[in-house]
N, CA and C atoms as an extended XYZ file, in Angstrom:
195
Properties=species:S:1:pos:R:3:atomname:S:1:resname:S:1:resid:I:1 pbc="F F F"
N        52.319       14.758      -91.105 N   MET     1
C        53.545       14.137      -91.181 CA  MET     1
C        54.527       15.658      -91.823 C   MET     1
N        55.554       15.984      -91.296 N   SER     2
C        56.223       17.405      -91.785 CA  SER     2
C        57.101       16.907      -92.679 C   SER     2
N        57.454       17.851      -93.458 N   ALA     3
C        58.337       17.413      -94.447 CA  ALA     3
C        59.583       16.442      -94.206 C   ALA     3
N        60.278       16.832      -93.085 N   GLN     4
C        61.515       16.016      -92.676 CA  GLN     4
C        61.143       14.701      -92.421 C   GLN     4
N        60.003       14.353      -91.572 N   ASP     5
C        59.401       13.117      -91.557 CA  ASP     5
C        59.145       12.368      -92.742 C   ASP     5
N        58.917       12.703      -93.836 N   SER     6
C        58.464       12.367      -95.061 CA  SER     6
C        59.880       12.012      -95.749 C   SER     6
N        60.900       12.634      -95.412 N   MET     7
C        62.199       12.347      -96.049 CA  MET     7
C        62.662       11.329      -95.285 C   MET     7
N        62.357       11.168      -94.121 N   MET     8
C        63.283       10.130      -93.368 CA  MET     8
C        62.423        8.929      -93.720 C   MET     8
N        60.955        8.891      -93.714 N   ALA     9
C        60.469        7.691      -94.016 CA  ALA     9
C        61.027        7.213      -95.548 C   ALA     9
N        61.184        8.210      -96.376 N   SER    10
C        61.698        7.645      -97.643 CA  SER    10
C        63.012        7.176      -97.813 C   SER    10
N        63.542        7.401      -97.020 N   ARG    11
C        64.901        7.103      -96.787 CA  ARG    11
C        65.203        5.811      -96.606 C   ARG    11
N        64.563        5.452      -95.226 N   MET    12
C        64.209        4.104      -94.640 CA  MET    12
C        63.559        3.336      -95.706 C   MET    12
N        62.525        3.733      -96.353 N   ARG    13
C        61.904        2.901      -97.433 CA  ARG    13
C        62.956        2.451      -98.358 C   ARG    13
N        63.837        3.485      -98.838 N   SER    14
C        64.999        3.229      -99.929 CA  SER    14
C        65.925        2.076      -99.287 C   SER    14
N        66.372        2.423      -98.164 N   ALA    15
C        67.250        1.484      -97.553 CA  ALA    15
C        66.922        0.100      -97.296 C   ALA    15
N        65.607       -0.164      -97.041 N   VAL    16
C        64.825       -1.317      -97.015 CA  VAL    16
C        64.888       -2.287      -98.118 C   VAL    16
N        64.258       -1.137      -99.386 N   GLU    17
C        64.195       -1.833     -100.711 CA  GLU    17
C        65.582       -2.178     -101.090 C   GLU    17
N        66.651       -1.312     -100.903 N   SER    18
C        68.022       -1.995     -101.470 CA  SER    18
C        68.689       -2.946     -100.745 C   SER    18
N        68.281       -3.088      -99.499 N   TYR    19
C        68.814       -4.225      -98.519 CA  TYR    19
C        68.055       -5.383      -99.231 C   TYR    19
N        67.053       -5.481      -99.044 N   ALA    20
C        66.191       -6.790      -99.724 CA  ALA    20
C        66.598       -6.921     -101.105 C   ALA    20
N        66.634       -5.943     -101.831 N   LYS    21
C        67.445       -6.572     -103.461 CA  LYS    21
C        68.635       -7.181     -103.645 C   LYS    21
N        69.659       -6.708     -102.548 N   ALA    22
C        70.899       -7.049     -102.473 CA  ALA    22
C        71.082       -8.556     -101.804 C   ALA    22
N        69.704       -8.891     -100.948 N   HIS    23
C        70.169       -9.975     -100.147 CA  HIS    23
C        68.833      -11.088     -100.553 C   HIS    23
N        68.399      -10.501     -101.877 N   ASN    24
C        67.405      -11.616     -102.490 CA  ASN    24
C        66.346      -12.031     -101.577 C   ASN    24
N        65.713      -11.141     -100.689 N   ILE    25
C        64.622      -11.384      -99.677 CA  ILE    25
C        63.434       -9.997     -100.064 C   ILE    25
N        62.444      -10.429      -99.311 N   SER    26
C        61.285       -9.638      -99.445 CA  SER    26
C        61.438       -8.124      -98.619 C   SER    26
N        60.716       -7.127      -98.999 N   ASN    27
C        61.080       -5.855      -97.966 CA  ASN    27
C        60.498       -6.054      -96.440 C   ASN    27
N        59.606       -7.192      -96.561 N   GLU    28
C        59.210       -7.286      -94.857 CA  GLU    28
C        60.532       -7.781      -94.197 C   GLU    28
N        61.021       -8.914      -94.799 N   GLN    29
C        62.120       -9.480      -94.114 CA  GLN    29
C        63.244       -8.365      -94.159 C   GLN    29
N        63.745       -7.734      -94.847 N   ALA    30
C        64.605       -6.878      -95.050 CA  ALA    30
C        64.222       -5.826      -93.739 C   ALA    30
N        63.036       -5.663      -93.510 N   THR    31
C        62.467       -4.629      -92.501 CA  THR    31
C        63.018       -5.124      -91.250 C   THR    31
N        62.510       -6.634      -91.070 N   GLN    32
C        62.898       -7.096      -89.955 CA  GLN    32
C        64.442       -7.458      -89.601 C   GLN    32
N        65.007       -7.659      -90.764 N   GLU    33
C        66.587       -7.880      -90.165 CA  GLU    33
C        67.301       -6.408      -89.726 C   GLU    33
N        66.998       -5.378      -90.471 N   LEU    34
C        67.309       -3.985      -90.199 CA  LEU    34
C        66.932       -3.601      -89.040 C   LEU    34
N        65.881       -4.055      -88.511 N   ALA    35
C        65.272       -3.586      -87.328 CA  ALA    35
C        65.896       -4.148      -85.914 C   ALA    35
N        66.204       -5.530      -86.358 N   SER    36
C        67.039       -6.468      -85.556 CA  SER    36
C        68.537       -5.790      -85.320 C   SER    36
N        69.447       -5.501      -86.471 N   ARG    37
C        70.373       -4.942      -86.640 CA  ARG    37
C        70.376       -3.541      -85.852 C   ARG    37
N        69.451       -2.648      -85.664 N   SER    38
C        69.476       -1.470      -85.150 CA  SER    38
C        69.244       -1.982      -83.983 C   SER    38
N        68.493       -2.845      -83.310 N   THR    39
C        68.301       -2.888      -81.898 CA  THR    39
C        69.494       -3.309      -81.343 C   THR    39
N        70.201       -4.384      -82.038 N   ARG    40
C        71.522       -5.047      -81.166 CA  ARG    40
C        72.488       -3.917      -81.340 C   ARG    40
N        72.395       -2.724      -82.199 N   ALA    41
C        73.814       -2.115      -82.328 CA  ALA    41
C        73.251       -0.975      -81.212 C   ALA    41
N        72.212       -0.752      -80.644 N   SER    42
C        71.539        0.204      -79.821 CA  SER    42
C        72.198       -0.209      -78.418 C   SER    42
N        71.885       -1.592      -78.438 N   ALA    43
C        72.275       -2.415      -77.119 CA  ALA    43
C        73.544       -2.465      -76.693 C   ALA    43
N        74.208       -2.419      -77.961 N   GLY    44
C        76.044       -2.856      -77.647 CA  GLY    44
C        76.129       -0.938      -77.326 C   GLY    44
N        75.887       -0.082      -78.025 N   MET    45
C        76.187        1.512      -77.657 CA  MET    45
C        75.911        1.491      -76.243 C   MET    45
N        74.616        1.029      -75.621 N   TYR    46
C        74.319        1.279      -74.219 CA  TYR    46
C        75.514        0.325      -73.529 C   TYR    46
N        75.613       -0.732      -73.795 N   GLY    47
C        76.826       -1.509      -72.956 CA  GLY    47
C        78.209       -0.745      -73.040 C   GLY    47
N        78.765       -0.237      -73.997 N   ASP    48
C        79.788        0.259      -74.230 CA  ASP    48
C        79.702        1.168      -73.497 C   ASP    48
N        78.808        2.146      -73.426 N   ALA    49
C        78.737        3.576      -72.704 CA  ALA    49
C        78.606        3.362      -70.995 C   ALA    49
N        78.000        2.306      -70.914 N   HIS    50
C        77.683        1.875      -69.517 CA  HIS    50
C        79.166        1.185      -68.781 C   HIS    50
N        79.957        0.522      -69.455 N   ALA    51
C        81.386        0.039      -69.470 CA  ALA    51
C        82.145        1.051      -69.077 C   ALA    51
N        82.128        2.027      -70.097 N   GLU    52
C        82.912        3.058      -70.060 CA  GLU    52
C        82.777        4.183      -68.758 C   GLU    52
N        81.533        4.299      -68.233 N   TRP    53
C        81.206        5.156      -66.939 CA  TRP    53
C        81.815        4.513      -66.150 C   TRP    53
N        81.635        2.923      -65.880 N   GLY    54
C        81.975        2.040      -64.944 CA  GLY    54
C        83.454        2.325      -64.832 C   GLY    54
N        84.166        2.205      -65.959 N   LEU    55
C        85.765        2.284      -65.599 CA  LEU    55
C        86.057        3.786      -65.567 C   LEU    55
N        85.354        4.870      -65.851 N   ASN    56
C        85.792        6.101      -65.407 CA  ASN    56
C        85.728        6.417      -63.810 C   ASN    56
N        84.517        5.973      -63.393 N   LEU    57
C        84.007        5.955      -62.158 CA  LEU    57
C        85.058        5.051      -61.246 C   LEU    57
N        85.676        3.991      -61.862 N   LYS    58
C        86.793        3.238      -60.700 CA  LYS    58
C        87.819        3.894      -60.943 C   LYS    58
N        88.301        4.444      -62.174 N   PHE    59
C        89.517        5.366      -62.300 CA  PHE    59
C        89.587        6.526      -61.361 C   PHE    59
N        88.353        7.147      -61.270 N   LEU    60
C        88.347        8.505      -60.378 CA  LEU    60
C        88.788        7.949      -58.964 C   LEU    60
N        87.733        6.928      -58.421 N   VAL    61
C        87.975        6.430      -57.153 CA  VAL    61
C        89.446        6.106      -56.921 C   VAL    61
N        90.070        5.296      -57.910 N   LEU    62
C        91.553        5.215      -57.664 CA  LEU    62
C        92.453        6.344      -57.436 C   LEU    62
N        92.288        7.069      -58.473 N   VAL    63
C        92.839        8.376      -58.240 CA  VAL    63
C        92.879        9.218      -56.951 C   VAL    63
N        91.342        9.011      -56.403 N   GLU    64
C        91.227        9.526      -55.305 CA  GLU    64
C        92.203        9.182      -54.017 C   GLU    64
N        92.466        8.102      -54.160 N   ASP    65
C        93.073        7.433      -52.846 CA  ASP    65
C        94.591        7.747      -52.945 C   ASP    65
């Protein structure tokens, strides 16, 4: 593991521990909740990017007419 990988793992572990403490849940539950949030956020960004691309494409077609 590189130094950068180690630093990122430490930051993730710290985030999980802080979240768990703030919400009175286990580290395992905190990991699951944060992973779920991350997945939903990624899917949302993909949806936004896809919608924006579709709108831009439509706009270009309208301008071309």
